[in-house]
Short mmCIF file of N, CA and C in Angstrom, two decimals:
data_model
loop_
_atom_site.label_atom_id
_atom_site.label_comp_id
_atom_site.label_asym_id
_atom_site.label_seq_id
_atom_site.Cartn_x
_atom_site.Cartn_y
_atom_site.Cartn_z
N MET A 1 -36.01 95.63 1.42
CA MET A 1 -34.69 95.39 0.87
C MET A 1 -33.80 94.66 1.86
N LYS A 2 -33.91 95.04 3.14
CA LYS A 2 -33.07 94.43 4.16
C LYS A 2 -33.40 92.95 4.35
N LYS A 3 -34.70 92.62 4.28
CA LYS A 3 -35.12 91.23 4.42
C LYS A 3 -34.56 90.38 3.28
N ARG A 4 -34.54 90.93 2.08
CA ARG A 4 -34.00 90.21 0.93
C ARG A 4 -32.50 89.94 1.10
N ASN A 5 -31.76 90.92 1.61
CA ASN A 5 -30.32 90.73 1.84
C ASN A 5 -30.06 89.66 2.89
N ILE A 6 -30.88 89.62 3.93
CA ILE A 6 -30.72 88.59 4.97
C ILE A 6 -31.02 87.22 4.39
N LEU A 7 -32.05 87.11 3.55
CA LEU A 7 -32.38 85.84 2.92
C LEU A 7 -31.28 85.40 1.96
N GLU A 8 -30.72 86.34 1.19
CA GLU A 8 -29.62 86.00 0.30
C GLU A 8 -28.39 85.54 1.08
N GLU A 9 -28.12 86.20 2.20
CA GLU A 9 -26.98 85.81 3.03
C GLU A 9 -27.21 84.43 3.64
N THR A 10 -28.43 84.14 4.04
CA THR A 10 -28.75 82.82 4.58
C THR A 10 -28.51 81.73 3.54
N HIS A 11 -29.00 81.94 2.33
CA HIS A 11 -28.79 80.95 1.27
C HIS A 11 -27.30 80.82 0.92
N SER A 12 -26.59 81.92 0.97
CA SER A 12 -25.16 81.87 0.71
C SER A 12 -24.43 81.06 1.78
N ASN A 13 -24.81 81.25 3.04
CA ASN A 13 -24.20 80.48 4.13
C ASN A 13 -24.53 79.00 4.04
N VAL A 14 -25.77 78.69 3.69
CA VAL A 14 -26.16 77.29 3.56
C VAL A 14 -25.41 76.64 2.40
N MET A 15 -25.20 77.38 1.33
CA MET A 15 -24.44 76.85 0.20
C MET A 15 -22.99 76.58 0.59
N LEU A 16 -22.40 77.47 1.38
CA LEU A 16 -21.04 77.24 1.87
C LEU A 16 -20.98 75.99 2.74
N LEU A 17 -21.96 75.82 3.61
CA LEU A 17 -22.01 74.64 4.46
C LEU A 17 -22.22 73.38 3.63
N SER A 18 -23.08 73.45 2.62
CA SER A 18 -23.31 72.30 1.74
C SER A 18 -22.04 71.92 0.99
N THR A 19 -21.30 72.91 0.56
CA THR A 19 -20.04 72.64 -0.13
C THR A 19 -19.04 71.98 0.81
N ALA A 20 -18.95 72.47 2.03
CA ALA A 20 -18.04 71.87 3.01
C ALA A 20 -18.43 70.43 3.32
N VAL A 21 -19.71 70.18 3.52
CA VAL A 21 -20.19 68.82 3.79
C VAL A 21 -19.88 67.91 2.62
N SER A 22 -20.12 68.38 1.40
CA SER A 22 -19.85 67.58 0.21
C SER A 22 -18.37 67.23 0.09
N MET A 23 -17.52 68.20 0.34
CA MET A 23 -16.07 67.94 0.23
C MET A 23 -15.59 66.98 1.32
N ILE A 24 -16.10 67.10 2.52
CA ILE A 24 -15.74 66.18 3.60
C ILE A 24 -16.18 64.76 3.25
N LEU A 25 -17.41 64.63 2.76
CA LEU A 25 -17.91 63.31 2.37
C LEU A 25 -17.11 62.72 1.22
N LEU A 26 -16.79 63.53 0.23
CA LEU A 26 -16.00 63.04 -0.90
C LEU A 26 -14.61 62.59 -0.44
N THR A 27 -13.99 63.35 0.43
CA THR A 27 -12.68 62.96 0.96
C THR A 27 -12.77 61.64 1.69
N PHE A 28 -13.80 61.47 2.51
CA PHE A 28 -13.97 60.21 3.24
C PHE A 28 -14.21 59.05 2.29
N ILE A 29 -15.05 59.24 1.29
CA ILE A 29 -15.36 58.16 0.35
C ILE A 29 -14.12 57.78 -0.46
N PHE A 30 -13.33 58.76 -0.87
CA PHE A 30 -12.09 58.44 -1.58
C PHE A 30 -11.13 57.67 -0.68
N PHE A 31 -11.09 58.03 0.60
CA PHE A 31 -10.28 57.29 1.56
C PHE A 31 -10.76 55.84 1.66
N VAL A 32 -12.06 55.66 1.80
CA VAL A 32 -12.63 54.31 1.88
C VAL A 32 -12.33 53.53 0.60
N TYR A 33 -12.53 54.16 -0.53
CA TYR A 33 -12.33 53.50 -1.82
C TYR A 33 -10.89 53.02 -1.97
N THR A 34 -9.92 53.86 -1.60
CA THR A 34 -8.52 53.44 -1.71
C THR A 34 -8.18 52.36 -0.71
N ARG A 35 -8.78 52.38 0.45
CA ARG A 35 -8.52 51.33 1.45
C ARG A 35 -9.08 49.98 1.01
N PHE A 36 -10.21 50.00 0.31
CA PHE A 36 -10.81 48.75 -0.15
C PHE A 36 -9.86 47.98 -1.07
N PHE A 37 -9.12 48.71 -1.89
CA PHE A 37 -8.36 48.05 -2.93
C PHE A 37 -6.85 48.09 -2.74
N SER A 38 -6.38 48.78 -1.71
CA SER A 38 -4.93 48.83 -1.51
C SER A 38 -4.46 48.15 -0.23
N GLN A 39 -5.32 48.05 0.76
CA GLN A 39 -4.92 47.45 2.03
C GLN A 39 -5.96 46.42 2.48
N PRO A 40 -5.76 45.17 2.13
CA PRO A 40 -6.73 44.14 2.53
C PRO A 40 -6.88 44.00 4.05
N SER A 41 -5.84 44.32 4.80
CA SER A 41 -5.93 44.21 6.26
C SER A 41 -6.86 45.26 6.86
N ALA A 42 -7.16 46.32 6.11
CA ALA A 42 -8.02 47.39 6.62
C ALA A 42 -9.49 47.16 6.31
N ILE A 43 -9.81 46.08 5.62
CA ILE A 43 -11.20 45.89 5.18
C ILE A 43 -12.15 45.64 6.35
N ILE A 44 -11.78 44.80 7.29
CA ILE A 44 -12.69 44.47 8.38
C ILE A 44 -13.00 45.68 9.25
N PRO A 45 -12.00 46.45 9.72
CA PRO A 45 -12.34 47.66 10.48
C PRO A 45 -13.14 48.67 9.65
N LEU A 46 -12.86 48.72 8.35
CA LEU A 46 -13.58 49.64 7.48
C LEU A 46 -15.05 49.23 7.35
N TYR A 47 -15.31 47.94 7.20
CA TYR A 47 -16.70 47.47 7.15
C TYR A 47 -17.45 47.82 8.43
N ASN A 48 -16.81 47.63 9.56
CA ASN A 48 -17.46 47.96 10.82
C ASN A 48 -17.68 49.47 10.95
N THR A 49 -16.74 50.26 10.49
CA THR A 49 -16.90 51.71 10.51
C THR A 49 -18.06 52.14 9.63
N LEU A 50 -18.18 51.54 8.46
CA LEU A 50 -19.30 51.86 7.57
C LEU A 50 -20.64 51.49 8.19
N LEU A 51 -20.67 50.38 8.92
CA LEU A 51 -21.91 49.99 9.61
C LEU A 51 -22.30 51.03 10.65
N VAL A 52 -21.33 51.43 11.47
CA VAL A 52 -21.60 52.44 12.50
C VAL A 52 -22.02 53.76 11.85
N LEU A 53 -21.31 54.18 10.81
CA LEU A 53 -21.65 55.43 10.13
C LEU A 53 -23.03 55.38 9.49
N SER A 54 -23.43 54.21 9.05
CA SER A 54 -24.76 54.07 8.46
C SER A 54 -25.84 54.38 9.50
N PHE A 55 -25.71 53.78 10.67
CA PHE A 55 -26.70 54.01 11.72
C PHE A 55 -26.61 55.42 12.29
N VAL A 56 -25.40 55.92 12.43
CA VAL A 56 -25.21 57.28 12.97
C VAL A 56 -25.77 58.31 12.01
N SER A 57 -25.53 58.15 10.70
CA SER A 57 -26.04 59.15 9.76
C SER A 57 -27.56 59.10 9.69
N TRP A 58 -28.17 57.93 9.87
CA TRP A 58 -29.63 57.88 9.92
C TRP A 58 -30.13 58.63 11.15
N GLY A 59 -29.45 58.44 12.28
CA GLY A 59 -29.82 59.16 13.50
C GLY A 59 -29.65 60.66 13.35
N VAL A 60 -28.58 61.09 12.69
CA VAL A 60 -28.37 62.51 12.44
C VAL A 60 -29.48 63.05 11.55
N GLY A 61 -29.87 62.27 10.55
CA GLY A 61 -30.98 62.68 9.69
C GLY A 61 -32.27 62.86 10.49
N LEU A 62 -32.51 61.96 11.43
CA LEU A 62 -33.69 62.06 12.29
C LEU A 62 -33.62 63.30 13.17
N ILE A 63 -32.45 63.58 13.73
CA ILE A 63 -32.28 64.78 14.57
C ILE A 63 -32.51 66.05 13.76
N PHE A 64 -31.93 66.11 12.56
CA PHE A 64 -32.15 67.27 11.70
C PHE A 64 -33.62 67.41 11.31
N ALA A 65 -34.29 66.29 11.09
CA ALA A 65 -35.72 66.35 10.76
C ALA A 65 -36.53 66.91 11.92
N LEU A 66 -36.20 66.48 13.13
CA LEU A 66 -36.91 67.00 14.31
C LEU A 66 -36.64 68.49 14.52
N ILE A 67 -35.38 68.89 14.33
CA ILE A 67 -35.06 70.32 14.46
C ILE A 67 -35.81 71.11 13.40
N SER A 68 -35.83 70.59 12.19
CA SER A 68 -36.51 71.27 11.10
C SER A 68 -38.01 71.38 11.35
N LYS A 69 -38.58 70.35 11.94
CA LYS A 69 -40.02 70.34 12.20
C LYS A 69 -40.43 71.29 13.31
N PHE A 70 -39.65 71.33 14.40
CA PHE A 70 -40.08 72.07 15.58
C PHE A 70 -39.41 73.44 15.73
N LYS A 71 -38.44 73.76 14.91
CA LYS A 71 -37.82 75.09 14.94
C LYS A 71 -38.07 75.77 13.61
N SER A 72 -37.83 77.05 13.58
CA SER A 72 -38.04 77.78 12.33
C SER A 72 -36.88 77.57 11.35
N VAL A 73 -35.77 77.01 11.84
CA VAL A 73 -34.62 76.74 10.98
C VAL A 73 -34.90 75.49 10.16
N CYS A 74 -34.55 75.54 8.89
CA CYS A 74 -34.84 74.42 8.00
C CYS A 74 -33.58 73.60 7.75
N PHE A 75 -33.56 72.40 8.28
CA PHE A 75 -32.45 71.47 8.07
C PHE A 75 -32.88 70.28 7.23
N ALA A 76 -33.96 70.43 6.48
CA ALA A 76 -34.48 69.32 5.69
C ALA A 76 -33.46 68.84 4.67
N GLU A 77 -32.71 69.74 4.08
CA GLU A 77 -31.69 69.38 3.10
C GLU A 77 -30.66 68.42 3.70
N TYR A 78 -30.22 68.73 4.91
CA TYR A 78 -29.20 67.90 5.55
C TYR A 78 -29.80 66.59 6.08
N SER A 79 -31.05 66.63 6.47
CA SER A 79 -31.73 65.41 6.90
C SER A 79 -31.87 64.43 5.74
N ILE A 80 -32.25 64.93 4.59
CA ILE A 80 -32.39 64.09 3.40
C ILE A 80 -31.03 63.53 2.99
N LEU A 81 -30.01 64.38 3.01
CA LEU A 81 -28.66 63.91 2.68
C LEU A 81 -28.20 62.84 3.65
N ALA A 82 -28.43 63.03 4.94
CA ALA A 82 -28.00 62.04 5.93
C ALA A 82 -28.73 60.72 5.75
N SER A 83 -30.02 60.75 5.42
CA SER A 83 -30.75 59.50 5.21
C SER A 83 -30.25 58.77 3.97
N VAL A 84 -29.95 59.51 2.91
CA VAL A 84 -29.41 58.88 1.70
C VAL A 84 -28.02 58.31 1.99
N MET A 85 -27.20 59.06 2.71
CA MET A 85 -25.85 58.58 3.04
C MET A 85 -25.90 57.34 3.93
N SER A 86 -26.91 57.23 4.77
CA SER A 86 -27.00 56.03 5.62
C SER A 86 -27.18 54.78 4.76
N VAL A 87 -28.00 54.87 3.74
CA VAL A 87 -28.19 53.74 2.83
C VAL A 87 -26.91 53.47 2.04
N LEU A 88 -26.28 54.54 1.56
CA LEU A 88 -25.06 54.37 0.76
C LEU A 88 -23.92 53.80 1.58
N PHE A 89 -23.76 54.24 2.83
CA PHE A 89 -22.72 53.66 3.69
C PHE A 89 -22.96 52.17 3.90
N PHE A 90 -24.23 51.80 4.07
CA PHE A 90 -24.53 50.38 4.28
C PHE A 90 -24.26 49.57 3.02
N THR A 91 -24.59 50.12 1.85
CA THR A 91 -24.34 49.38 0.61
C THR A 91 -22.85 49.28 0.32
N MET A 92 -22.06 50.24 0.80
CA MET A 92 -20.62 50.18 0.57
C MET A 92 -19.97 49.03 1.32
N ARG A 93 -20.59 48.57 2.36
CA ARG A 93 -20.02 47.42 3.06
C ARG A 93 -20.43 46.11 2.40
N GLY A 94 -21.26 46.21 1.39
CA GLY A 94 -21.58 45.04 0.60
C GLY A 94 -22.99 44.53 0.81
N VAL A 95 -23.75 44.50 -0.26
CA VAL A 95 -25.06 43.87 -0.27
C VAL A 95 -25.03 42.90 -1.45
N PRO A 96 -25.91 41.88 -1.44
CA PRO A 96 -25.81 40.82 -2.44
C PRO A 96 -25.87 41.27 -3.91
N PHE A 97 -26.51 42.38 -4.22
CA PHE A 97 -26.70 42.72 -5.62
C PHE A 97 -25.83 43.88 -6.11
N ILE A 98 -24.95 44.42 -5.27
CA ILE A 98 -24.03 45.48 -5.71
C ILE A 98 -22.72 45.32 -4.97
N SER A 99 -21.63 45.43 -5.70
CA SER A 99 -20.32 45.28 -5.05
C SER A 99 -19.94 46.56 -4.31
N SER A 100 -19.01 46.44 -3.41
CA SER A 100 -18.54 47.60 -2.64
C SER A 100 -17.93 48.66 -3.55
N LYS A 101 -17.23 48.21 -4.57
CA LYS A 101 -16.59 49.15 -5.51
C LYS A 101 -17.65 49.97 -6.24
N HIS A 102 -18.68 49.32 -6.75
CA HIS A 102 -19.73 50.04 -7.46
C HIS A 102 -20.54 50.92 -6.51
N ALA A 103 -20.73 50.46 -5.28
CA ALA A 103 -21.44 51.28 -4.30
C ALA A 103 -20.65 52.54 -3.97
N ALA A 104 -19.32 52.43 -3.88
CA ALA A 104 -18.49 53.61 -3.62
C ALA A 104 -18.57 54.60 -4.77
N ILE A 105 -18.55 54.10 -6.00
CA ILE A 105 -18.65 54.97 -7.17
C ILE A 105 -20.03 55.65 -7.21
N LEU A 106 -21.08 54.90 -6.89
CA LEU A 106 -22.43 55.46 -6.82
C LEU A 106 -22.51 56.53 -5.74
N THR A 107 -21.87 56.29 -4.61
CA THR A 107 -21.86 57.26 -3.52
C THR A 107 -21.18 58.55 -3.94
N ILE A 108 -20.07 58.44 -4.63
CA ILE A 108 -19.37 59.63 -5.13
C ILE A 108 -20.28 60.40 -6.09
N ALA A 109 -20.93 59.70 -6.98
CA ALA A 109 -21.83 60.36 -7.95
C ALA A 109 -22.98 61.07 -7.24
N ILE A 110 -23.54 60.45 -6.21
CA ILE A 110 -24.67 61.06 -5.50
C ILE A 110 -24.22 62.27 -4.70
N ILE A 111 -23.03 62.23 -4.13
CA ILE A 111 -22.52 63.40 -3.40
C ILE A 111 -22.32 64.58 -4.36
N VAL A 112 -21.77 64.31 -5.53
CA VAL A 112 -21.58 65.38 -6.52
C VAL A 112 -22.94 65.90 -6.99
N LEU A 113 -23.90 65.00 -7.21
CA LEU A 113 -25.25 65.41 -7.60
C LEU A 113 -25.89 66.27 -6.52
N TYR A 114 -25.71 65.89 -5.26
CA TYR A 114 -26.24 66.69 -4.15
C TYR A 114 -25.65 68.10 -4.19
N TRP A 115 -24.33 68.18 -4.41
CA TRP A 115 -23.69 69.49 -4.43
C TRP A 115 -24.25 70.35 -5.56
N VAL A 116 -24.43 69.76 -6.73
CA VAL A 116 -24.96 70.51 -7.88
C VAL A 116 -26.39 70.98 -7.60
N ILE A 117 -27.23 70.09 -7.08
CA ILE A 117 -28.62 70.47 -6.77
C ILE A 117 -28.65 71.56 -5.71
N SER A 118 -27.82 71.43 -4.69
CA SER A 118 -27.75 72.44 -3.64
C SER A 118 -27.29 73.78 -4.20
N PHE A 119 -26.29 73.74 -5.07
CA PHE A 119 -25.80 74.97 -5.68
C PHE A 119 -26.89 75.65 -6.49
N VAL A 120 -27.58 74.89 -7.31
CA VAL A 120 -28.64 75.46 -8.15
C VAL A 120 -29.76 76.02 -7.28
N TYR A 121 -30.18 75.25 -6.26
CA TYR A 121 -31.27 75.71 -5.41
C TYR A 121 -30.90 76.98 -4.66
N HIS A 122 -29.73 77.02 -4.05
CA HIS A 122 -29.36 78.17 -3.24
C HIS A 122 -28.90 79.36 -4.08
N SER A 123 -28.55 79.14 -5.32
CA SER A 123 -28.19 80.26 -6.20
C SER A 123 -29.41 80.92 -6.80
N PHE A 124 -30.44 80.13 -7.06
CA PHE A 124 -31.64 80.65 -7.71
C PHE A 124 -32.85 80.45 -6.80
N TRP A 125 -32.67 80.67 -5.50
CA TRP A 125 -33.70 80.40 -4.50
C TRP A 125 -34.98 81.17 -4.75
N HIS A 126 -34.89 82.37 -5.29
CA HIS A 126 -36.09 83.18 -5.47
C HIS A 126 -37.00 82.66 -6.59
N LYS A 127 -36.48 81.78 -7.44
CA LYS A 127 -37.29 81.23 -8.52
C LYS A 127 -37.87 79.86 -8.18
N ILE A 128 -37.36 79.23 -7.13
CA ILE A 128 -37.83 77.90 -6.73
C ILE A 128 -38.56 78.05 -5.40
N ASN A 129 -39.82 77.72 -5.39
CA ASN A 129 -40.61 77.88 -4.17
C ASN A 129 -41.01 76.51 -3.63
N ILE A 130 -40.40 76.12 -2.52
CA ILE A 130 -40.73 74.86 -1.85
C ILE A 130 -41.20 75.21 -0.45
N THR A 131 -42.41 74.75 -0.11
CA THR A 131 -42.95 75.09 1.20
C THR A 131 -42.32 74.22 2.29
N LYS A 132 -42.43 74.69 3.51
CA LYS A 132 -41.88 73.95 4.65
C LYS A 132 -42.59 72.62 4.83
N ASN A 133 -43.89 72.57 4.61
CA ASN A 133 -44.63 71.31 4.73
C ASN A 133 -44.15 70.28 3.71
N THR A 134 -43.87 70.73 2.48
CA THR A 134 -43.36 69.83 1.45
C THR A 134 -42.01 69.27 1.86
N LEU A 135 -41.14 70.14 2.39
CA LEU A 135 -39.83 69.67 2.85
C LEU A 135 -39.95 68.70 4.01
N ASP A 136 -40.88 68.96 4.94
CA ASP A 136 -41.08 68.04 6.06
C ASP A 136 -41.55 66.67 5.58
N ILE A 137 -42.46 66.66 4.63
CA ILE A 137 -42.96 65.39 4.08
C ILE A 137 -41.84 64.66 3.34
N LEU A 138 -41.06 65.38 2.54
CA LEU A 138 -39.92 64.77 1.84
C LEU A 138 -38.91 64.18 2.81
N THR A 139 -38.65 64.89 3.88
CA THR A 139 -37.71 64.41 4.89
C THR A 139 -38.19 63.12 5.52
N ILE A 140 -39.45 63.07 5.90
CA ILE A 140 -40.01 61.86 6.49
C ILE A 140 -39.97 60.71 5.50
N VAL A 141 -40.32 60.98 4.25
CA VAL A 141 -40.30 59.93 3.22
C VAL A 141 -38.88 59.37 3.06
N PHE A 142 -37.88 60.24 2.97
CA PHE A 142 -36.50 59.77 2.81
C PHE A 142 -36.03 58.97 4.02
N LEU A 143 -36.38 59.41 5.23
CA LEU A 143 -35.99 58.67 6.43
C LEU A 143 -36.64 57.29 6.47
N VAL A 144 -37.91 57.21 6.11
CA VAL A 144 -38.60 55.93 6.11
C VAL A 144 -38.03 55.00 5.04
N ILE A 145 -37.79 55.54 3.86
CA ILE A 145 -37.20 54.72 2.79
C ILE A 145 -35.83 54.21 3.20
N ALA A 146 -35.01 55.07 3.81
CA ALA A 146 -33.67 54.64 4.27
C ALA A 146 -33.78 53.54 5.31
N PHE A 147 -34.70 53.68 6.25
CA PHE A 147 -34.89 52.67 7.29
C PHE A 147 -35.32 51.34 6.68
N VAL A 148 -36.28 51.39 5.77
CA VAL A 148 -36.78 50.17 5.13
C VAL A 148 -35.69 49.50 4.30
N LEU A 149 -34.92 50.28 3.55
CA LEU A 149 -33.86 49.70 2.73
C LEU A 149 -32.78 49.03 3.59
N ILE A 150 -32.36 49.68 4.66
CA ILE A 150 -31.34 49.09 5.52
C ILE A 150 -31.88 47.82 6.18
N ALA A 151 -33.13 47.86 6.64
CA ALA A 151 -33.72 46.66 7.22
C ALA A 151 -33.81 45.54 6.18
N TYR A 152 -34.14 45.87 4.96
CA TYR A 152 -34.21 44.88 3.88
C TYR A 152 -32.83 44.30 3.59
N PHE A 153 -31.81 45.16 3.53
CA PHE A 153 -30.44 44.68 3.30
C PHE A 153 -30.00 43.73 4.41
N ILE A 154 -30.33 44.07 5.64
CA ILE A 154 -29.97 43.20 6.77
C ILE A 154 -30.71 41.88 6.66
N TYR A 155 -31.98 41.93 6.29
CA TYR A 155 -32.77 40.72 6.14
C TYR A 155 -32.19 39.81 5.05
N ILE A 156 -31.84 40.39 3.90
CA ILE A 156 -31.26 39.60 2.81
C ILE A 156 -29.92 39.01 3.24
N ALA A 157 -29.09 39.84 3.85
CA ALA A 157 -27.76 39.37 4.26
C ALA A 157 -27.85 38.31 5.35
N SER A 158 -28.88 38.36 6.18
CA SER A 158 -29.00 37.39 7.26
C SER A 158 -29.28 35.98 6.74
N LYS A 159 -29.74 35.86 5.53
CA LYS A 159 -30.00 34.55 4.93
C LYS A 159 -28.72 33.92 4.37
N MET A 160 -27.65 34.71 4.29
CA MET A 160 -26.38 34.18 3.79
C MET A 160 -25.68 33.41 4.90
N PRO A 161 -24.91 32.39 4.56
CA PRO A 161 -24.20 31.64 5.60
C PRO A 161 -23.15 32.51 6.28
N PHE A 162 -22.95 32.25 7.54
CA PHE A 162 -21.97 32.96 8.36
C PHE A 162 -22.23 34.46 8.42
N PHE A 163 -23.50 34.85 8.45
CA PHE A 163 -23.86 36.27 8.50
C PHE A 163 -23.47 36.88 9.84
N SER A 164 -22.92 38.06 9.78
CA SER A 164 -22.64 38.85 10.96
C SER A 164 -22.66 40.32 10.57
N LEU A 165 -23.37 41.14 11.32
CA LEU A 165 -23.35 42.56 11.05
C LEU A 165 -21.99 43.15 11.43
N TRP A 166 -21.42 42.66 12.53
CA TRP A 166 -20.15 43.17 13.03
C TRP A 166 -19.07 42.15 12.75
N TYR A 167 -18.17 42.48 11.82
CA TYR A 167 -17.11 41.55 11.45
C TYR A 167 -16.01 41.57 12.50
N LYS A 168 -15.48 40.38 12.82
CA LYS A 168 -14.43 40.28 13.82
C LYS A 168 -13.10 39.90 13.22
N SER A 169 -13.05 38.77 12.51
CA SER A 169 -11.75 38.35 11.98
C SER A 169 -11.81 37.96 10.53
N THR A 170 -12.91 37.41 10.07
CA THR A 170 -13.03 37.03 8.67
C THR A 170 -14.33 37.59 8.13
N LEU A 171 -14.38 37.72 6.82
CA LEU A 171 -15.58 38.28 6.22
C LEU A 171 -16.71 37.24 6.20
N TYR A 172 -16.38 35.97 5.99
CA TYR A 172 -17.43 34.94 5.96
C TYR A 172 -16.96 33.73 6.70
#
């Protein structure tokens, strides 16, 4: 009985942390979204911030994956979220086939979807059985997909005239 209570408390704590992470991300995305369309002078620093956040969130995903792999604590959920957010942050700065506005709306939808999935998983944890090996494989797959997508976006953007990853004064 005591082991079950500890497991329930663990899932409850992870759900609280997932909710906090989701709300922080939503607040940031709403801030970015309003800056895109209300303050044109803020666009260049915002694009550079999104670039840095894209690489940083991929690195955080890698760190969480390593902790999850070599420790008994499972951070696979946060590693997967960080790898997805790295791609979304990069698309929010603009890729040839999706506008920044649509990328921001997609990011908001994915954050809400993450929160719902996390809520369902941590509320009904005893009915959903996912092994640690499956989570490790999923984490690696998401990190590799995020890396490949960002590299592909950079490759496509590099073919555009006046390409620069780090904007200084003008967008093009």
